[in-house]
Coordinates of N, CA and C in Angstrom, one line a residue:
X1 N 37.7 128.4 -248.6 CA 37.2 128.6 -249.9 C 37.2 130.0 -250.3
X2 N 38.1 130.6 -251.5 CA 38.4 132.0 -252.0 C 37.0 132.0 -252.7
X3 N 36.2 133.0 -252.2 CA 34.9 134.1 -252.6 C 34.7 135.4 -253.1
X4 N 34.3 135.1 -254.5 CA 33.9 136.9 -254.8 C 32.4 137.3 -254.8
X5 N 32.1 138.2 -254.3 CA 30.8 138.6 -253.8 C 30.3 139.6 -255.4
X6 N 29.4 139.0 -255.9 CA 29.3 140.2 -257.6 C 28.2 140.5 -257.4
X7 N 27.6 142.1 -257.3 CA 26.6 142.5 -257.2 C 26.9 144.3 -256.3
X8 N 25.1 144.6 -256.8 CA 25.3 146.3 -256.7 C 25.2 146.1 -255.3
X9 N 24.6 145.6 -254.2 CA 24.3 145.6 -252.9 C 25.3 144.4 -252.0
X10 N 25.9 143.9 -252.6 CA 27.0 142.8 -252.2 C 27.4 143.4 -250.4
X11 N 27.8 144.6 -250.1 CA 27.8 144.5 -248.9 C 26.8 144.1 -248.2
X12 N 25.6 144.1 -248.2 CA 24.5 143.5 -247.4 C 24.4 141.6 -247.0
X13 N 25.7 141.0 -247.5 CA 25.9 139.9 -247.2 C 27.0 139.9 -246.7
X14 N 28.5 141.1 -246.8 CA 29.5 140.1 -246.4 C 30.1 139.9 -244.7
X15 N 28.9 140.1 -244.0 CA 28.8 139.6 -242.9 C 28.4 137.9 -242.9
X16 N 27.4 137.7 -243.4 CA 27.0 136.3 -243.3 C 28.2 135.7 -244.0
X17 N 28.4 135.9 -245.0 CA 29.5 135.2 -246.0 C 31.0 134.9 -245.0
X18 N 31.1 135.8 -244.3 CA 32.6 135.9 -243.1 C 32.2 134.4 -241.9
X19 N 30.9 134.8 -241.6 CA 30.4 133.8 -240.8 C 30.0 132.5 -241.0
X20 N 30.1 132.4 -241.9 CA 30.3 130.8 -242.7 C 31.3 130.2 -242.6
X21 N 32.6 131.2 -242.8 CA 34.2 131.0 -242.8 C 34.4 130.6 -244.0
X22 N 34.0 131.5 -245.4 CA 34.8 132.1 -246.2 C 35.4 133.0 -246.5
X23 N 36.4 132.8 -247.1 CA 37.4 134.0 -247.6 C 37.0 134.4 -248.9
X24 N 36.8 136.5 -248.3 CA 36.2 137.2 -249.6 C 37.6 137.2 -250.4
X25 N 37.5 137.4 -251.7 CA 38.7 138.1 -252.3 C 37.8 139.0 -253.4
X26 N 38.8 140.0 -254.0 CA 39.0 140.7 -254.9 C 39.2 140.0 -256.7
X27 N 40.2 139.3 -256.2 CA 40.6 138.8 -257.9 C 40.9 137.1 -257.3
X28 N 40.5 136.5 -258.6 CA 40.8 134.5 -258.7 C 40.4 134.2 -257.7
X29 N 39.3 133.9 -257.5 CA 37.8 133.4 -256.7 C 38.1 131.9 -257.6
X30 N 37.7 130.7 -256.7 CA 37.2 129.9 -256.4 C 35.7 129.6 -256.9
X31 N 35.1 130.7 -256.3 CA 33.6 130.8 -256.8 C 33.2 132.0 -256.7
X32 N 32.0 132.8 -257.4 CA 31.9 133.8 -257.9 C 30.0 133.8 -256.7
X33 N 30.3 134.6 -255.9 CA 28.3 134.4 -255.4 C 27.7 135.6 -255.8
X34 N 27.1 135.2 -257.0 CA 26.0 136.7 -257.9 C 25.1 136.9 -256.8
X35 N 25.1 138.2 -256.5 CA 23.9 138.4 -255.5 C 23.6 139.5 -256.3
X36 N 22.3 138.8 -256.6 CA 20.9 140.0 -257.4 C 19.9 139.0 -257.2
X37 N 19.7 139.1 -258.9 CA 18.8 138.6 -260.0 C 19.4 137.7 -261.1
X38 N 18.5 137.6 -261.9 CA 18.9 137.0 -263.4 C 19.9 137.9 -264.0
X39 N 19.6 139.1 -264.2 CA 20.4 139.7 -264.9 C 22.1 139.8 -264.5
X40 N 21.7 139.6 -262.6 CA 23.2 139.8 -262.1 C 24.2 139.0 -262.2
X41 N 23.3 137.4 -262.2 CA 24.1 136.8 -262.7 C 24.4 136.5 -264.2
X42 N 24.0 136.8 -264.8 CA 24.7 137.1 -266.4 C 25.6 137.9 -266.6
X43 N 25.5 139.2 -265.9 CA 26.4 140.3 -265.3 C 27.9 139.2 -265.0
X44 N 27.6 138.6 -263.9 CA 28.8 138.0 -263.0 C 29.7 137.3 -264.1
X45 N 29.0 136.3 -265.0 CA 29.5 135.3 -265.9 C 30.3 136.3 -267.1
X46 N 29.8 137.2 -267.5 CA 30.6 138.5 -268.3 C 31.7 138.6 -267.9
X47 N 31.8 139.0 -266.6 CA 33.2 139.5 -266.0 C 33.5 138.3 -265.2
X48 N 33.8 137.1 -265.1 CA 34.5 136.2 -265.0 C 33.7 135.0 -265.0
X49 N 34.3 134.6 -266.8 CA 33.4 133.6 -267.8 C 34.1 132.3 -267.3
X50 N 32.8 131.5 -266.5 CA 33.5 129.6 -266.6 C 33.6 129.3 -264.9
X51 N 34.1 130.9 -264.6 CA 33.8 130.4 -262.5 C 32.8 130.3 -262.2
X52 N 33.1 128.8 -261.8 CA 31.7 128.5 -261.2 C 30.7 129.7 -260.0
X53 N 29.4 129.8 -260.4 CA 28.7 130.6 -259.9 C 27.5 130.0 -258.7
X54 N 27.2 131.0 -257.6 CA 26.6 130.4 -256.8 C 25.4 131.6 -257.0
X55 N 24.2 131.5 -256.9 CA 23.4 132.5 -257.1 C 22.3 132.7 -256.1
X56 N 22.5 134.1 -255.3 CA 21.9 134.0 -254.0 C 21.0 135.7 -254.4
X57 N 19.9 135.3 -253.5 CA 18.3 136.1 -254.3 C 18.8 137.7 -253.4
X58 N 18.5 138.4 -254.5 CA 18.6 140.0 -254.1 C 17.5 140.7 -254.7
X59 N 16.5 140.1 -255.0 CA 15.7 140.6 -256.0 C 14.2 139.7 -256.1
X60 N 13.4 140.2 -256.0 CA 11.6 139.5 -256.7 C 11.6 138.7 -257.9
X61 N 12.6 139.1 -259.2 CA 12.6 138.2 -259.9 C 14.2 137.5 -260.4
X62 N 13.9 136.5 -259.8 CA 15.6 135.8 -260.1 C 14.6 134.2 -260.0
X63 N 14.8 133.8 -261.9 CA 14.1 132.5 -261.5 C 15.4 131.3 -261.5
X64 N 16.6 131.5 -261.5 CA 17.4 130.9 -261.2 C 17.9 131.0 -259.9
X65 N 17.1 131.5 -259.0 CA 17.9 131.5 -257.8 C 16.9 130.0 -256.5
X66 N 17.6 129.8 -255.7 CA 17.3 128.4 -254.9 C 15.9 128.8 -253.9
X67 N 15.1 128.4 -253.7 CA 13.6 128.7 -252.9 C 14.4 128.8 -251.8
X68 N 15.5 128.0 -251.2 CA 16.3 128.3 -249.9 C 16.6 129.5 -249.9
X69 N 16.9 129.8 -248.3 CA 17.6 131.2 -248.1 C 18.8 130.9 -248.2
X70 N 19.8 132.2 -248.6 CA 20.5 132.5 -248.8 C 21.7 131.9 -247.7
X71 N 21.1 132.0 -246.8 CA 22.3 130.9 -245.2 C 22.6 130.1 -245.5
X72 N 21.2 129.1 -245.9 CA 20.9 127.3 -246.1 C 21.8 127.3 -247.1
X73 N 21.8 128.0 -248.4 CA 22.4 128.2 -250.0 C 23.7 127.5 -249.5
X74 N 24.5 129.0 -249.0 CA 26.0 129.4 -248.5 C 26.4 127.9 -247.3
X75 N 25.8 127.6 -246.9 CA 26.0 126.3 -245.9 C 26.2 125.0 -246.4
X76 N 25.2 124.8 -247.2 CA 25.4 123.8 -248.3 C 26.4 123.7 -249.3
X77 N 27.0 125.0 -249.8 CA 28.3 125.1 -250.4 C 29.2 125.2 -250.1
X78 N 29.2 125.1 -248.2 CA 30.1 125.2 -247.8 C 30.8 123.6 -247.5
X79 N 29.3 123.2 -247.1 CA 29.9 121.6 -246.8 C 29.7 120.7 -248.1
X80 N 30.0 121.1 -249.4 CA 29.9 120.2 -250.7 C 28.9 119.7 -250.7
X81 N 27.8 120.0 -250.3 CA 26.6 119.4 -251.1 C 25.6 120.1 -251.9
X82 N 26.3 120.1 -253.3 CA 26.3 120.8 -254.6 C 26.2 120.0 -255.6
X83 N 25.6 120.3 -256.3 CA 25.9 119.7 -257.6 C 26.2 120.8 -258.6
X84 N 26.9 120.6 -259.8 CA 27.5 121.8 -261.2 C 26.6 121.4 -262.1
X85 N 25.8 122.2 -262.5 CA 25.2 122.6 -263.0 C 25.7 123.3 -264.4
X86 N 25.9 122.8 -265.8 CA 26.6 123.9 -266.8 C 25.8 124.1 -268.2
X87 N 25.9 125.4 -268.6 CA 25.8 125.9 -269.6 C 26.0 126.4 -270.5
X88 N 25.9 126.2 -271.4 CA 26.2 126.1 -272.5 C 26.1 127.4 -273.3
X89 N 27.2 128.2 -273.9 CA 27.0 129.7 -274.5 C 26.5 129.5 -275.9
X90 N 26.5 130.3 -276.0 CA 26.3 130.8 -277.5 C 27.7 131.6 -278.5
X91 N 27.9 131.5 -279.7 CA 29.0 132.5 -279.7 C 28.6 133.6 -280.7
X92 N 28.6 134.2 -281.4 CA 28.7 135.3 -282.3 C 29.4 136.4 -283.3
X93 N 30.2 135.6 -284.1 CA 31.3 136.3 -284.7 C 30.7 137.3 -285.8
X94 N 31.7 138.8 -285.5 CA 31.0 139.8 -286.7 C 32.1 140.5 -286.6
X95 N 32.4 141.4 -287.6 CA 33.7 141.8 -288.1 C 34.8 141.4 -287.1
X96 N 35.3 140.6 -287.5 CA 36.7 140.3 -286.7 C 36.7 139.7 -285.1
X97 N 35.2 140.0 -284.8 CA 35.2 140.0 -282.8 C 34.1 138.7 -282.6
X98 N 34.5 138.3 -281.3 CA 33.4 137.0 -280.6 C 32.8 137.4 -279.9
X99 N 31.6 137.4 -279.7 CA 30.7 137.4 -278.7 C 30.3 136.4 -278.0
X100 N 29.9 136.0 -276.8 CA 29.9 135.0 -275.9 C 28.4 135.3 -275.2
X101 N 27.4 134.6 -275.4 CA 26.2 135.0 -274.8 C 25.3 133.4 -273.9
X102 N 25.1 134.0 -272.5 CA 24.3 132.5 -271.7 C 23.3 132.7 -272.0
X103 N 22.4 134.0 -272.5 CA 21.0 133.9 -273.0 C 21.1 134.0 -274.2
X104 N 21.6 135.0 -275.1 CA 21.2 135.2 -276.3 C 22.1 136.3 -277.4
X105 N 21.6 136.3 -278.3 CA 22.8 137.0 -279.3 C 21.5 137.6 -280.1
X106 N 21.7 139.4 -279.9 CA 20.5 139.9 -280.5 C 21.1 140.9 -281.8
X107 N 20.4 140.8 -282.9 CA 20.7 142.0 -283.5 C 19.3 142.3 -283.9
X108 N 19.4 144.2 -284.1 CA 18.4 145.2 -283.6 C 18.7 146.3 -284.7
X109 N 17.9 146.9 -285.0 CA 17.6 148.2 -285.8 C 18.3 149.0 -285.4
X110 N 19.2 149.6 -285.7 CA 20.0 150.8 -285.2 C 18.7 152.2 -284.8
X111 N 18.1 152.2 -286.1 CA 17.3 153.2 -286.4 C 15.9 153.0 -285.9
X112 N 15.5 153.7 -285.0 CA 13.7 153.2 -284.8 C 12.8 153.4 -285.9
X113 N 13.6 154.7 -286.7 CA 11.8 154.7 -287.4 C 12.0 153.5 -288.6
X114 N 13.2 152.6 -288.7 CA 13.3 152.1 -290.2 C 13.5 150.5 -289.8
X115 N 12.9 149.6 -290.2 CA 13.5 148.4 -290.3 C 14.8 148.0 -291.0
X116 N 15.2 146.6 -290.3 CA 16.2 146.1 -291.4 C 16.2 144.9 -292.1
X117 N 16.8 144.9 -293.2 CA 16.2 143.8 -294.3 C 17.7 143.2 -293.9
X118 N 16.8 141.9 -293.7 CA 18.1 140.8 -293.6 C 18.1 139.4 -294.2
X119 N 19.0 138.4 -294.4 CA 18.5 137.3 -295.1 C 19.5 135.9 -293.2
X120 N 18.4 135.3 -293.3 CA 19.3 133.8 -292.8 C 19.0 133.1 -293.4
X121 N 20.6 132.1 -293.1 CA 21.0 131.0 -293.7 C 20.9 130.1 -292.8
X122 N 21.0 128.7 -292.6 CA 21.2 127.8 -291.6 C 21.8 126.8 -292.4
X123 N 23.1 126.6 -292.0 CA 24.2 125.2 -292.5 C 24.1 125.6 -293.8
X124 N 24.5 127.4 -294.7 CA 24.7 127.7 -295.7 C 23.4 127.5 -296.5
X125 N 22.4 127.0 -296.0 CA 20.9 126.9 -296.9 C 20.0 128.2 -296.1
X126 N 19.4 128.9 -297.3 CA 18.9 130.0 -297.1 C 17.3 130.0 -296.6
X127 N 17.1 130.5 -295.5 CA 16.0 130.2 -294.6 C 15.0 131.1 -295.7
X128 N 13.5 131.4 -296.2 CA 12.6 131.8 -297.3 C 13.7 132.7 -297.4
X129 N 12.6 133.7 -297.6 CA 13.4 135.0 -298.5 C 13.9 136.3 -297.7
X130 N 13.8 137.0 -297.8 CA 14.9 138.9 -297.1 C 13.8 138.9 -295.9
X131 N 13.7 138.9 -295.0 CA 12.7 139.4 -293.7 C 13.0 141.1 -293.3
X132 N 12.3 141.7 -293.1 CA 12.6 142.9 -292.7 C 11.4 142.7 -291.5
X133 N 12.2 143.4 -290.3 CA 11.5 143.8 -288.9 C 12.6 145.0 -288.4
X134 N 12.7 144.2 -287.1 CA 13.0 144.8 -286.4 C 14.7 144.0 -285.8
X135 N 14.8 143.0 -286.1 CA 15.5 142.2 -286.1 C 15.4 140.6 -285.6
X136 N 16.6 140.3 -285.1 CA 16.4 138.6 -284.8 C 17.1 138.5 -283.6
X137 N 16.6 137.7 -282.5 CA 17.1 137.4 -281.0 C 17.8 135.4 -281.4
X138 N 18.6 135.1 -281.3 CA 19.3 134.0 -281.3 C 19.6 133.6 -279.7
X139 N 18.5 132.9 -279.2 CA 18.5 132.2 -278.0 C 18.9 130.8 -277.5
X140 N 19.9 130.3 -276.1 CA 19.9 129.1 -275.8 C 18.8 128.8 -275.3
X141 N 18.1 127.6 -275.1 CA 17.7 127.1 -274.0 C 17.2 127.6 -272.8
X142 N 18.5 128.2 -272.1 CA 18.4 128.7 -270.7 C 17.9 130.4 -271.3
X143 N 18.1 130.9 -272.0 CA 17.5 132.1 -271.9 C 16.5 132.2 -273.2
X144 N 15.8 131.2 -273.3 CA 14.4 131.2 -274.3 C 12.9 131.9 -272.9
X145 N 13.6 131.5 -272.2 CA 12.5 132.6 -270.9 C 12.7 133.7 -270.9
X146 N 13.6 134.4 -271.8 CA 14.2 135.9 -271.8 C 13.1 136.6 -272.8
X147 N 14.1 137.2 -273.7 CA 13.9 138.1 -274.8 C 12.8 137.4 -275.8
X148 N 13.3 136.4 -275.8 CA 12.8 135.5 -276.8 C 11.3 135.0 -276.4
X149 N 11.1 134.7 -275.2 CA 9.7 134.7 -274.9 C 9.1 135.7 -274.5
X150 N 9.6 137.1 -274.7 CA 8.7 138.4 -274.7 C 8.3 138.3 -276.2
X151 N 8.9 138.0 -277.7 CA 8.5 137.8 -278.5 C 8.0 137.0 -279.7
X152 N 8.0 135.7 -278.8 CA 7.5 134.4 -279.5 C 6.4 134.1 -278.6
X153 N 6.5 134.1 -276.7 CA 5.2 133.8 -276.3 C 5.5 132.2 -275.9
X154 N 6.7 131.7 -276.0 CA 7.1 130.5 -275.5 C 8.8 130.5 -276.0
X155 N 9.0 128.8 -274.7 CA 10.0 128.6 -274.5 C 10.4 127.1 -275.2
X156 N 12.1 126.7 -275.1 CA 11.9 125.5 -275.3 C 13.1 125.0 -274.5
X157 N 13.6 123.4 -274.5 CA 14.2 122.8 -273.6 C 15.5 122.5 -274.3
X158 N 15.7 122.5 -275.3 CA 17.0 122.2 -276.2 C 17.1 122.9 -277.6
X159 N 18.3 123.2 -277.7 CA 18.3 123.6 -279.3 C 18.5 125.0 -279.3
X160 N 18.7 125.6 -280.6 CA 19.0 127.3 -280.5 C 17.4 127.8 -281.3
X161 N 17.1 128.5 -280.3 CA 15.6 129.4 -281.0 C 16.1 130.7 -282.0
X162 N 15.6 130.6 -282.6 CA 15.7 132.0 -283.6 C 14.1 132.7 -284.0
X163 N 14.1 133.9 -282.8 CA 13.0 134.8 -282.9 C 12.9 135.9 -283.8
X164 N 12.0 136.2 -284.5 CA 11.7 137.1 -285.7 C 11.4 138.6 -285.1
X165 N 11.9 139.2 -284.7 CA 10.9 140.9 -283.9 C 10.4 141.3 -284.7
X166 N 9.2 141.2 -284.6 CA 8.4 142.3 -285.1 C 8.6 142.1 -286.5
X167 N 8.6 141.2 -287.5 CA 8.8 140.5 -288.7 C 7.6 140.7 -289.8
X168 N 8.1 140.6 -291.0 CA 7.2 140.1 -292.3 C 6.9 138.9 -291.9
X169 N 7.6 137.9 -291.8 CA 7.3 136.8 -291.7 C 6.0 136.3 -291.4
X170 N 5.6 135.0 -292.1 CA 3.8 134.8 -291.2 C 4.0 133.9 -289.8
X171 N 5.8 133.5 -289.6 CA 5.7 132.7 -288.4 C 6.9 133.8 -287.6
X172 N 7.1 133.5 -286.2 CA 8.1 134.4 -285.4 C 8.9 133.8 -284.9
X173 N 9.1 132.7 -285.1 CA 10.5 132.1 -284.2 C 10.4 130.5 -285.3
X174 N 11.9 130.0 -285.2 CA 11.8 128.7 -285.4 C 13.1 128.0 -284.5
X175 N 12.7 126.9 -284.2 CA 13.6 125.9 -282.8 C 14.5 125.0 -283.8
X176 N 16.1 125.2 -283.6 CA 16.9 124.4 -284.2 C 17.9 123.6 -283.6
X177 N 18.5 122.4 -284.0 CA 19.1 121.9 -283.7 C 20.5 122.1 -283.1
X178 N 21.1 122.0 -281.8 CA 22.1 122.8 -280.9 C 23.3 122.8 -282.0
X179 N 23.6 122.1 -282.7 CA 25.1 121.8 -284.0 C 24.8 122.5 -285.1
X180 N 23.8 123.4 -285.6 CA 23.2 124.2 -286.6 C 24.4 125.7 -286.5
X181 N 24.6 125.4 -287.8 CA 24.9 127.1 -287.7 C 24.4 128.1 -288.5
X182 N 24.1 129.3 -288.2 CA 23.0 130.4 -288.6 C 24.4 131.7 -288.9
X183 N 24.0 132.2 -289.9 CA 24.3 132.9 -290.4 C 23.6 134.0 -291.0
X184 N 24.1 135.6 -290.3 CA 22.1 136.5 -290.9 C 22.9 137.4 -291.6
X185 N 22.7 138.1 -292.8 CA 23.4 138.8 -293.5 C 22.5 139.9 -294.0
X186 N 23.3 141.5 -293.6 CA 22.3 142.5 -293.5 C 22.6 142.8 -295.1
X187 N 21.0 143.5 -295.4 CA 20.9 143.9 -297.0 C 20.6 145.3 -297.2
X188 N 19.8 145.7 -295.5 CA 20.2 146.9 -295.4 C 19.6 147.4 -294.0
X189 N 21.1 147.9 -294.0 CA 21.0 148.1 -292.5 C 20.7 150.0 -292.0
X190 N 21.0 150.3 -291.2 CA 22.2 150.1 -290.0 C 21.4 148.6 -289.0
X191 N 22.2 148.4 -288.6 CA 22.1 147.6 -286.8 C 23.1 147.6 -285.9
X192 N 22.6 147.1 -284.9 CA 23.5 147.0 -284.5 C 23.5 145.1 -284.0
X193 N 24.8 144.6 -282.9 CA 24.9 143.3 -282.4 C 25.2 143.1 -280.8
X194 N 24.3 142.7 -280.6 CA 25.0 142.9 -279.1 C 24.4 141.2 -278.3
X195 N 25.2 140.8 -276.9 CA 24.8 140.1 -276.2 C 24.6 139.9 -274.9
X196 N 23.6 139.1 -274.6 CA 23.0 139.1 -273.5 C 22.9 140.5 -273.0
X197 N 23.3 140.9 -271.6 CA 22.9 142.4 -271.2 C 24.3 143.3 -271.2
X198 N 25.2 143.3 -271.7 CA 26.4 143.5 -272.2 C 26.2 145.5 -272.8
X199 N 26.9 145.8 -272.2 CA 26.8 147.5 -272.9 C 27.4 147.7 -274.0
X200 N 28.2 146.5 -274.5 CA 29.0 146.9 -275.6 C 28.6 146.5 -277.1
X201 N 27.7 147.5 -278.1 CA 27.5 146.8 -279.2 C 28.1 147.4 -280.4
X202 N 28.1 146.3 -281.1 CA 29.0 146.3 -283.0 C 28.0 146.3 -283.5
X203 N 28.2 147.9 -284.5 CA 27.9 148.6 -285.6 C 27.6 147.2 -286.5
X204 N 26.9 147.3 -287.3 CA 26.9 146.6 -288.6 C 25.9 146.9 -290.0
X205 N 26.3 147.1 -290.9 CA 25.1 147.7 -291.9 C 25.2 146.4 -293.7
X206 N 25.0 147.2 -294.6 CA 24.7 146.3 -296.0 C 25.9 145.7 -296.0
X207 N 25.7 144.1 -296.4 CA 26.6 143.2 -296.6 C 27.1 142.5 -295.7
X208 N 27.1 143.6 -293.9 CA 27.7 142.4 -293.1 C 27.0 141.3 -292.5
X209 N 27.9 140.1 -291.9 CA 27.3 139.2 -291.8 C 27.5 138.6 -290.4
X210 N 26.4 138.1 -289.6 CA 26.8 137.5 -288.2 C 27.1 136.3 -288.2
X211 N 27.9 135.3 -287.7 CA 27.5 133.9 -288.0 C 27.3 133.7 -285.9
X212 N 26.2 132.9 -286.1 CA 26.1 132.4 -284.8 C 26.3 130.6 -284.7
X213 N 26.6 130.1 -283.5 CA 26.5 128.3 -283.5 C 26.6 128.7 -281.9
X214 N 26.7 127.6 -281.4 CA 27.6 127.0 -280.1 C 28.4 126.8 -279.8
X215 N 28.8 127.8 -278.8 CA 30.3 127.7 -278.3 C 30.8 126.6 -277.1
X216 N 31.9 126.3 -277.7 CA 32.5 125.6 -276.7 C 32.8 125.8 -275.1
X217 N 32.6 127.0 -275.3 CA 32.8 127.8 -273.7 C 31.2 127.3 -272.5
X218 N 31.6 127.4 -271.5 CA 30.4 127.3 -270.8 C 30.5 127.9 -269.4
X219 N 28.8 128.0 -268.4 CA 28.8 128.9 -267.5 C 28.9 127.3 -266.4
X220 N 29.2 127.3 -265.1 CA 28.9 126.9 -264.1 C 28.0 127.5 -263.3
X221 N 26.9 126.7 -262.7 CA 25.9 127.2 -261.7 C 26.3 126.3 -260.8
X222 N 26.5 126.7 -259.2 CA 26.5 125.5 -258.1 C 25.2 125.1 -257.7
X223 N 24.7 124.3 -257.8 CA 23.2 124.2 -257.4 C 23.1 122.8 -256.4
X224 N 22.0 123.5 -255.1 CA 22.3 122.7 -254.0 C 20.8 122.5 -254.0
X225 N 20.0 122.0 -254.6 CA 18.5 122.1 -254.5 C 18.4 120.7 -255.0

């Protein structure tokens, strides 16, 4: 079984990983073993989106990772007793580009000292009126334990959440149906757009528009628990 080891401290396993009798590789892994945290495996799924992922604990907080150690994990994936586990992205189209997000699709104030006035739509019907905050976090499911529950204060089990930052609004988040499509259109910006923990984000100011839904794409998790 071809193995890629993804992570900042990755050499501190590939002794055990050898002793299992897998083969490390470099490039077109089989399976992908995020060794961190949460974040590293979102990390892993960035740089190679759809390989199935095995997630082994390098870190205090990784709530996706197995209460097993890391042996038991790797032993159990060795002799197929696994089950796949998948998830479901998000996507994010803005000028011209797609974004792909397994937690979330955020857009954010460029500017700290100034809010941004924006309007959503959902399925072309216009959610109240112009909100101005700080911006909006567009969350799945699997990462409503993220961003989105640092500012709503809860999670949910299905559906896409759309959290308000720091909002006019008198409510901060509303839970929508996974086939919904949302559309936020800035009235005055700067912002910016970016996803999940991703370094790379799109500029966007007055007039432009994000459209978010569910993407077709999805993550694999091996899960032996």
């Amino acid at each position: 079984m071809k193995v890629l080891i993804f992570g900042k401290d990755k050499n501190k396993i590939d002794s055990l990983v050898k002793k299992l009798g897998f083969e490390i590789v470099r490039k077109t892994p089989e399976i992908v073993l995020s060794y961190g945290g949460d974040g590293t495996f979102i990390e892993s799924e960035f740089e190679f989106p759809g390989v199935p992922k095995v997630i082994l604990k390098n870190s205090r907080i990784c709530k996706t990772c197995s209460g097993l150690s890391n042996e038991e994990v790797l032993k159990r994936i060795k002799q197929n007793k696994f089950a796949v586990k998948e998830l479901w992205k998000l996507e994010g189209k803005v000028k011209g580009k797609t974004l792909y997000a397994v937690n979330d699709i955020v857009v954010h104030n460029k500017n700290p000292w100034h809010g941004v006035r924006y309007e959503i739509y959902i399925d072309g019907k216009k959610l109240g009126e112009e909100i101005i905050g700080d911006g909006v976090v567009a969350a799945t499911s699997f990462g409503s334990t993220a961003y989105y529950r640092s500012i709503t204060g809860s999670f949910f089990e299905a559906g896409i959440g759309l959290a308000f930052n720091n909002s006019t609004e008198p409510f901060n988040h509303v839970v929508l149906k996974e086939n919904r499509e949302i559309k936020l259109k800035v009235t005055r910006g700067p912002a910016i757009v970016y996803a999940d923990n991703q370094t790379e984000a799109i500029d966007i100011d007055n007039g432009d528009e994000v459209l978010i839904r569910k993407s077709s794409k999805i993550a694999k998790i091996l899960s032996v628990d």
